[in-house]
PDB file of C-alpha atoms in Angstrom:
ATOM      1  CA  MET T   1      28.743  53.880 -12.951  1.00  0.00           C
ATOM      2  CA  PRO T   2      25.459  52.099 -13.788  1.00  0.00           C
ATOM      3  CA  LEU T   3      22.289  53.613 -12.470  1.00  0.00           C
ATOM      4  CA  PRO T   4      20.376  51.595  -9.866  1.00  0.00           C
ATOM      5  CA  ALA T   5      17.472  49.585 -11.191  1.00  0.00           C
ATOM      6  CA  SER T   6      14.117  51.272 -10.909  1.00  0.00           C
ATOM      7  CA  PRO T   7      11.794  49.764  -8.296  1.00  0.00           C
ATOM      8  CA  PRO T   8       8.922  47.764  -9.743  1.00  0.00           C
ATOM      9  CA  GLU T   9       5.727  49.665 -10.382  1.00  0.00           C
ATOM     10  CA  PRO T  10       3.239  49.110  -7.561  1.00  0.00           C
ATOM     11  CA  ILE T  11       0.216  47.028  -8.492  1.00  0.00           C
ATOM     12  CA  GLY T  12      -2.890  49.136  -8.851  1.00  0.00           C
ATOM     13  CA  ARG T  13      -5.910  48.569  -6.645  1.00  0.00           C
ATOM     14  CA  ARG T  14      -7.927  47.013  -9.471  1.00  0.00           C
ATOM     15  CA  GLU T  15      -5.167  44.555 -10.452  1.00  0.00           C
ATOM     16  CA  ARG T  16      -4.561  43.684  -6.814  1.00  0.00           C
ATOM     17  CA  ARG T  17      -8.256  42.937  -6.396  1.00  0.00           C
ATOM     18  CA  LYS T  18      -8.252  40.702  -9.502  1.00  0.00           C
ATOM     19  CA  LEU T  19      -5.229  38.808  -8.184  1.00  0.00           C
ATOM     20  CA  GLU T  20      -6.859  38.335  -4.783  1.00  0.00           C
ATOM     21  CA  VAL T  21     -10.040  36.938  -6.367  1.00  0.00           C
ATOM     22  CA  ARG T  22      -8.097  34.628  -8.681  1.00  0.00           C
ATOM     23  CA  THR T  23      -6.034  33.345  -5.742  1.00  0.00           C
ATOM     24  CA  ARG T  24      -9.197  32.748  -3.721  1.00  0.00           C
ATOM     25  CA  ILE T  25     -10.824  30.784  -6.549  1.00  0.00           C
ATOM     26  CA  TYR T  26      -7.698  28.696  -7.017  1.00  0.00           C
ATOM     27  CA  ALA T  27      -7.428  27.942  -3.288  1.00  0.00           C
ATOM     28  CA  ALA T  28     -11.103  26.950  -3.154  1.00  0.00           C
ATOM     29  CA  ALA T  29     -10.662  24.615  -6.131  1.00  0.00           C
ATOM     30  CA  ARG T  30      -7.640  22.930  -4.575  1.00  0.00           C
ATOM     31  CA  GLU T  31      -9.534  22.394  -1.329  1.00  0.00           C
ATOM     32  CA  LEU T  32     -12.598  20.929  -3.067  1.00  0.00           C
ATOM     33  CA  PHE T  33     -10.608  18.762  -5.489  1.00  0.00           C
ATOM     34  CA  ALA T  34      -8.689  17.278  -2.560  1.00  0.00           C
ATOM     35  CA  LYS T  35     -11.871  16.705  -0.557  1.00  0.00           C
ATOM     36  CA  ASN T  36     -14.392  15.599  -3.196  1.00  0.00           C
ATOM     37  CA  GLY T  37     -12.388  14.829  -6.327  1.00  0.00           C
ATOM     38  CA  PHE T  38     -12.208  16.704  -9.616  1.00  0.00           C
ATOM     39  CA  ASP T  39     -15.249  15.137 -11.309  1.00  0.00           C
ATOM     40  CA  ALA T  40     -17.522  15.579  -8.290  1.00  0.00           C
ATOM     41  CA  THR T  41     -16.634  19.264  -7.877  1.00  0.00           C
ATOM     42  CA  THR T  42     -18.666  21.829  -9.810  1.00  0.00           C
ATOM     43  CA  VAL T  43     -17.830  25.372 -10.820  1.00  0.00           C
ATOM     44  CA  ASP T  44     -20.780  26.567  -8.719  1.00  0.00           C
ATOM     45  CA  GLU T  45     -19.283  24.874  -5.652  1.00  0.00           C
ATOM     46  CA  ILE T  46     -15.871  26.417  -6.279  1.00  0.00           C
ATOM     47  CA  ALA T  47     -17.480  29.845  -6.700  1.00  0.00           C
ATOM     48  CA  ALA T  48     -19.486  29.428  -3.493  1.00  0.00           C
ATOM     49  CA  VAL T  49     -16.425  28.493  -1.405  1.00  0.00           C
ATOM     50  CA  ALA T  50     -14.452  31.357  -2.984  1.00  0.00           C
ATOM     51  CA  ASP T  51     -17.391  33.698  -2.275  1.00  0.00           C
ATOM     52  CA  VAL T  52     -17.719  34.855  -5.877  1.00  0.00           C
ATOM     53  CA  ALA T  53     -20.386  34.560  -8.562  1.00  0.00           C
ATOM     54  CA  PRO T  54     -19.990  31.687 -11.063  1.00  0.00           C
ATOM     55  CA  ALA T  55     -19.578  34.284 -13.804  1.00  0.00           C
ATOM     56  CA  THR T  56     -16.583  35.671 -11.905  1.00  0.00           C
ATOM     57  CA  PHE T  57     -14.991  32.218 -12.014  1.00  0.00           C
ATOM     58  CA  PHE T  58     -15.084  32.326 -15.823  1.00  0.00           C
ATOM     59  CA  ASN T  59     -13.526  35.777 -15.836  1.00  0.00           C
ATOM     60  CA  HIS T  60     -10.396  34.154 -14.385  1.00  0.00           C
ATOM     61  CA  PHE T  61     -10.451  30.562 -15.693  1.00  0.00           C
ATOM     62  CA  GLN T  62     -11.961  29.391 -18.979  1.00  0.00           C
ATOM     63  CA  THR T  63     -12.845  25.953 -17.635  1.00  0.00           C
ATOM     64  CA  LYS T  64     -12.504  23.781 -14.564  1.00  0.00           C
ATOM     65  CA  GLN T  65      -9.867  21.829 -16.506  1.00  0.00           C
ATOM     66  CA  ALA T  66      -7.739  24.987 -16.691  1.00  0.00           C
ATOM     67  CA  LEU T  67      -7.296  24.770 -12.922  1.00  0.00           C
ATOM     68  CA  ILE T  68      -5.896  21.240 -13.186  1.00  0.00           C
ATOM     69  CA  THR T  69      -3.489  22.369 -15.906  1.00  0.00           C
ATOM     70  CA  LEU T  70      -2.223  25.098 -13.581  1.00  0.00           C
ATOM     71  CA  MET T  71      -1.972  22.668 -10.662  1.00  0.00           C
ATOM     72  CA  THR T  72       0.019  20.252 -12.819  1.00  0.00           C
ATOM     73  CA  GLY T  73       2.806  22.802 -13.142  1.00  0.00           C
ATOM     74  CA  GLU T  74       2.855  23.151  -9.349  1.00  0.00           C
ATOM     75  CA  VAL T  75       2.969  19.389  -8.905  1.00  0.00           C
ATOM     76  CA  VAL T  76       5.900  19.132 -11.320  1.00  0.00           C
ATOM     77  CA  ASP T  77       7.735  21.837  -9.347  1.00  0.00           C
ATOM     78  CA  HIS T  78       7.079  19.868  -6.156  1.00  0.00           C
ATOM     79  CA  LEU T  79       8.118  16.547  -7.709  1.00  0.00           C
ATOM     80  CA  HIS T  80      11.302  18.114  -9.032  1.00  0.00           C
ATOM     81  CA  ALA T  81      12.082  19.551  -5.590  1.00  0.00           C
ATOM     82  CA  ILE T  82      11.625  16.254  -3.740  1.00  0.00           C
ATOM     83  CA  THR T  83      13.488  14.408  -6.498  1.00  0.00           C
ATOM     84  CA  VAL T  84      16.498  16.691  -6.216  1.00  0.00           C
ATOM     85  CA  ASP T  85      16.308  16.646  -2.408  1.00  0.00           C
ATOM     86  CA  SER T  86      16.102  12.841  -2.223  1.00  0.00           C
ATOM     87  CA  LEU T  87      18.608  12.040  -4.927  1.00  0.00           C
ATOM     88  CA  ASP T  88      21.186  14.570  -3.697  1.00  0.00           C
ATOM     89  CA  ARG T  89      21.308  13.200  -0.142  1.00  0.00           C
ATOM     90  CA  PRO T  90      24.244  11.199   1.180  1.00  0.00           C
ATOM     91  CA  GLY T  91      24.028   7.438   0.845  1.00  0.00           C
ATOM     92  CA  SER T  92      23.997   4.861  -1.888  1.00  0.00           C
ATOM     93  CA  ALA T  93      22.153   5.420  -5.148  1.00  0.00           C
ATOM     94  CA  VAL T  94      19.766   2.612  -4.226  1.00  0.00           C
ATOM     95  CA  ASP T  95      18.976   4.149  -0.826  1.00  0.00           C
ATOM     96  CA  ARG T  96      18.339   7.540  -2.389  1.00  0.00           C
ATOM     97  CA  LEU T  97      16.012   6.025  -4.981  1.00  0.00           C
ATOM     98  CA  ARG T  98      14.046   4.327  -2.199  1.00  0.00           C
ATOM     99  CA  GLN T  99      13.849   7.624  -0.285  1.00  0.00           C
ATOM    100  CA  PHE T 100      12.405   9.423  -3.303  1.00  0.00           C
ATOM    101  CA  VAL T 101       9.766   6.781  -3.966  1.00  0.00           C
ATOM    102  CA  GLY T 102       8.828   6.747  -0.279  1.00  0.00           C
ATOM    103  CA  LEU T 103       8.255  10.508  -0.317  1.00  0.00           C
ATOM    104  CA  ALA T 104       6.297  10.354  -3.579  1.00  0.00           C
ATOM    105  CA  ALA T 105       4.087   7.540  -2.256  1.00  0.00           C
ATOM    106  CA  GLU T 106       3.471   9.504   0.944  1.00  0.00           C
ATOM    107  CA  ASP T 107       2.432  12.576  -1.049  1.00  0.00           C
ATOM    108  CA  ILE T 108       0.007  10.512  -3.126  1.00  0.00           C
ATOM    109  CA  SER T 109      -1.438   8.938   0.006  1.00  0.00           C
ATOM    110  CA  HIS T 110      -2.207  12.370   1.471  1.00  0.00           C
ATOM    111  CA  ASN T 111      -3.654  13.828  -1.751  1.00  0.00           C
ATOM    112  CA  ARG T 112      -4.976  10.871  -3.730  1.00  0.00           C
ATOM    113  CA  SER T 113      -7.741  12.593  -5.671  1.00  0.00           C
ATOM    114  CA  SER T 114      -5.886  15.742  -6.718  1.00  0.00           C
ATOM    115  CA  ALA T 115      -2.677  13.790  -7.374  1.00  0.00           C
ATOM    116  CA  ARG T 116      -4.539  11.424  -9.702  1.00  0.00           C
ATOM    117  CA  GLU T 117      -6.072  14.288 -11.679  1.00  0.00           C
ATOM    118  CA  THR T 118      -2.752  16.084 -12.122  1.00  0.00           C
ATOM    119  CA  LEU T 119      -1.052  12.874 -13.272  1.00  0.00           C
ATOM    120  CA  LEU T 120      -3.842  12.358 -15.791  1.00  0.00           C
ATOM    121  CA  GLU T 121      -3.205  15.899 -16.990  1.00  0.00           C
ATOM    122  CA  LEU T 122       0.502  15.104 -17.394  1.00  0.00           C
ATOM    123  CA  MET T 123      -0.462  12.192 -19.628  1.00  0.00           C
ATOM    124  CA  ARG T 124      -2.872  14.357 -21.601  1.00  0.00           C
ATOM    125  CA  LEU T 125      -0.146  16.929 -22.207  1.00  0.00           C
ATOM    126  CA  ASP T 126       2.153  14.155 -23.404  1.00  0.00           C
ATOM    127  CA  ALA T 127      -0.479  12.996 -25.904  1.00  0.00           C
ATOM    128  CA  THR T 128      -1.153  16.486 -27.282  1.00  0.00           C
ATOM    129  CA  GLN T 129       2.414  17.765 -27.625  1.00  0.00           C
ATOM    130  CA  ASP T 130       4.004  17.952 -31.081  1.00  0.00           C
ATOM    131  CA  GLY T 131       7.453  18.495 -29.578  1.00  0.00           C
ATOM    132  CA  PRO T 132       9.139  17.497 -26.321  1.00  0.00           C
ATOM    133  CA  HIS T 133       6.939  17.113 -23.259  1.00  0.00           C
ATOM    134  CA  PRO T 134       6.921  20.395 -21.295  1.00  0.00           C
ATOM    135  CA  TYR T 135       7.764  18.711 -17.967  1.00  0.00           C
ATOM    136  CA  LEU T 136       9.267  15.245 -18.327  1.00  0.00           C
ATOM    137  CA  PRO T 137      12.877  16.196 -19.281  1.00  0.00           C
ATOM    138  CA  ARG T 138      13.092  18.244 -16.091  1.00  0.00           C
ATOM    139  CA  LEU T 139      11.951  15.277 -14.002  1.00  0.00           C
ATOM    140  CA  PHE T 140      14.297  12.840 -15.765  1.00  0.00           C
ATOM    141  CA  ALA T 141      17.515  14.821 -15.266  1.00  0.00           C
ATOM    142  CA  PRO T 142      18.032  14.078 -11.513  1.00  0.00           C
ATOM    143  CA  PHE T 143      17.414  10.356 -12.149  1.00  0.00           C
ATOM    144  CA  VAL T 144      20.048  10.291 -14.881  1.00  0.00           C
ATOM    145  CA  ALA T 145      22.535  11.958 -12.508  1.00  0.00           C
ATOM    146  CA  LEU T 146      21.721   9.373  -9.808  1.00  0.00           C
ATOM    147  CA  ILE T 147      22.204   6.436 -12.178  1.00  0.00           C
ATOM    148  CA  LYS T 148      25.526   7.845 -13.392  1.00  0.00           C
ATOM    149  CA  ALA T 149      26.721   8.298  -9.805  1.00  0.00           C
ATOM    150  CA  GLY T 150      25.699   4.722  -9.001  1.00  0.00           C
ATOM    151  CA  GLN T 151      27.608   3.452 -12.028  1.00  0.00           C
ATOM    152  CA  ILE T 152      30.744   5.293 -10.956  1.00  0.00           C
ATOM    153  CA  GLU T 153      30.472   3.787  -7.456  1.00  0.00           C
ATOM    154  CA  GLY T 154      29.920   0.307  -8.880  1.00  0.00           C
ATOM    155  CA  GLU T 155      26.399  -0.034  -7.431  1.00  0.00           C
ATOM    156  CA  ILE T 156      24.634   0.047 -10.794  1.00  0.00           C
ATOM    157  CA  ARG T 157      25.302  -1.952 -13.927  1.00  0.00           C
ATOM    158  CA  ARG T 158      27.471  -0.346 -16.597  1.00  0.00           C
ATOM    159  CA  ASP T 159      26.506  -2.395 -19.630  1.00  0.00           C
ATOM    160  CA  ARG T 160      23.824   0.181 -20.490  1.00  0.00           C
ATOM    161  CA  ASP T 161      24.086   3.967 -20.435  1.00  0.00           C
ATOM    162  CA  ALA T 162      22.418   6.048 -17.729  1.00  0.00           C
ATOM    163  CA  ASP T 163      19.775   7.503 -20.053  1.00  0.00           C
ATOM    164  CA  PHE T 164      18.532   4.056 -21.061  1.00  0.00           C
ATOM    165  CA  LEU T 165      18.518   2.763 -17.473  1.00  0.00           C
ATOM    166  CA  THR T 166      16.619   5.872 -16.341  1.00  0.00           C
ATOM    167  CA  GLN T 167      13.972   5.241 -18.984  1.00  0.00           C
ATOM    168  CA  MET T 168      13.588   1.665 -17.750  1.00  0.00           C
ATOM    169  CA  VAL T 169      13.346   2.670 -14.074  1.00  0.00           C
ATOM    170  CA  VAL T 170      10.824   5.429 -14.752  1.00  0.00           C
ATOM    171  CA  GLY T 171       8.879   3.030 -16.969  1.00  0.00           C
ATOM    172  CA  MET T 172       8.636   0.530 -14.101  1.00  0.00           C
ATOM    173  CA  LEU T 173       7.428   3.242 -11.728  1.00  0.00           C
ATOM    174  CA  ASN T 174       4.959   4.428 -14.353  1.00  0.00           C
ATOM    175  CA  SER T 175       3.519   0.915 -14.545  1.00  0.00           C
ATOM    176  CA  ALA T 176       2.191   1.374 -11.005  1.00  0.00           C
ATOM    177  CA  ILE T 177       0.934   4.869 -11.816  1.00  0.00           C
ATOM    178  CA  THR T 178      -0.797   3.653 -14.988  1.00  0.00           C
ATOM    179  CA  SER T 179      -2.537   0.859 -13.080  1.00  0.00           C
ATOM    180  CA  TRP T 180      -3.797   3.439 -10.593  1.00  0.00           C
ATOM    181  CA  LEU T 181      -5.014   5.794 -13.320  1.00  0.00           C
ATOM    182  CA  ALA T 182      -6.958   2.900 -14.845  1.00  0.00           C
ATOM    183  CA  ASP T 183      -8.327   1.775 -11.467  1.00  0.00           C
ATOM    184  CA  PRO T 184      -8.673   4.371  -8.671  1.00  0.00           C
ATOM    185  CA  ASP T 185      -8.772   1.559  -6.101  1.00  0.00           C
ATOM    186  CA  PHE T 186      -5.376   0.179  -7.127  1.00  0.00           C
ATOM    187  CA  PRO T 187      -2.956   0.361  -4.134  1.00  0.00           C
ATOM    188  CA  VAL T 188      -0.556   2.705  -5.881  1.00  0.00           C
ATOM    189  CA  GLU T 189       1.645   3.319  -2.822  1.00  0.00           C
ATOM    190  CA  GLU T 190       2.444  -0.389  -2.497  1.00  0.00           C
ATOM    191  CA  GLY T 191       2.712  -0.672  -6.264  1.00  0.00           C
ATOM    192  CA  LEU T 192       5.377   2.042  -6.382  1.00  0.00           C
ATOM    193  CA  VAL T 193       7.412   0.327  -3.665  1.00  0.00           C
ATOM    194  CA  ASP T 194       7.180  -3.049  -5.429  1.00  0.00           C
ATOM    195  CA  ALA T 195       8.136  -1.491  -8.775  1.00  0.00           C
ATOM    196  CA  THR T 196      11.103   0.226  -7.130  1.00  0.00           C
ATOM    197  CA  GLU T 197      12.431  -3.016  -5.682  1.00  0.00           C
ATOM    198  CA  PHE T 198      12.051  -4.709  -9.055  1.00  0.00           C
ATOM    199  CA  ALA T 199      13.884  -1.799 -10.723  1.00  0.00           C
ATOM    200  CA  ILE T 200      16.677  -1.950  -8.125  1.00  0.00           C
ATOM    201  CA  ASP T 201      17.150  -5.650  -8.810  1.00  0.00           C
ATOM    202  CA  ALA T 202      17.351  -4.896 -12.557  1.00  0.00           C
ATOM    203  CA  LEU T 203      19.934  -2.150 -11.920  1.00  0.00           C
ATOM    204  CA  ARG T 204      22.359  -4.339  -9.991  1.00  0.00           C
ATOM    205  CA  PRO T 205      25.702  -5.052 -11.688  1.00  0.00           C
ATOM    206  CA  ARG T 206      25.737  -8.153 -13.863  1.00  0.00           C
TER     207      ARG T 206
END
């Protein structure tokens, strides 16, 4: 009979304190990035809101950019969750695609500054990777499943495979994102909706 697993070792007081400070710095950065934008926020301001010395900030994060890199992973987790939630709902493939884009546009609208910085970081990671992008395959997979389901139901054209059609749809959505990254005043929410309708028209059976 196997022995029961040993309970995890309790975190020592010193490590718990370090984790609490790191969490406080991270929360302060998220608040300030959302309020003032990444570029306008300084390390001194983050340290002040977190109630730590600036030197303490650098004990936990090498640079301000390191915070955005960490946030990018969180954003990808969130995007993946709403993608799976939207694309797994009942209804036609087209309706589910519209639902996802609507949720994504709403998220951007509520967090424009921080969302823009994390999307820029996603692009930077893409440009610096020698191998596959660390996040994109995970975000593509639910779209491929949706396109395949739409093809089976006869809603989506079958003259191209689902992987190719997914690349085209995501490329159209990215056109709105890219315009926004180039121009912060670009109405990205409307751009995403317009790109989605154009993509839906391109997906219809021929």
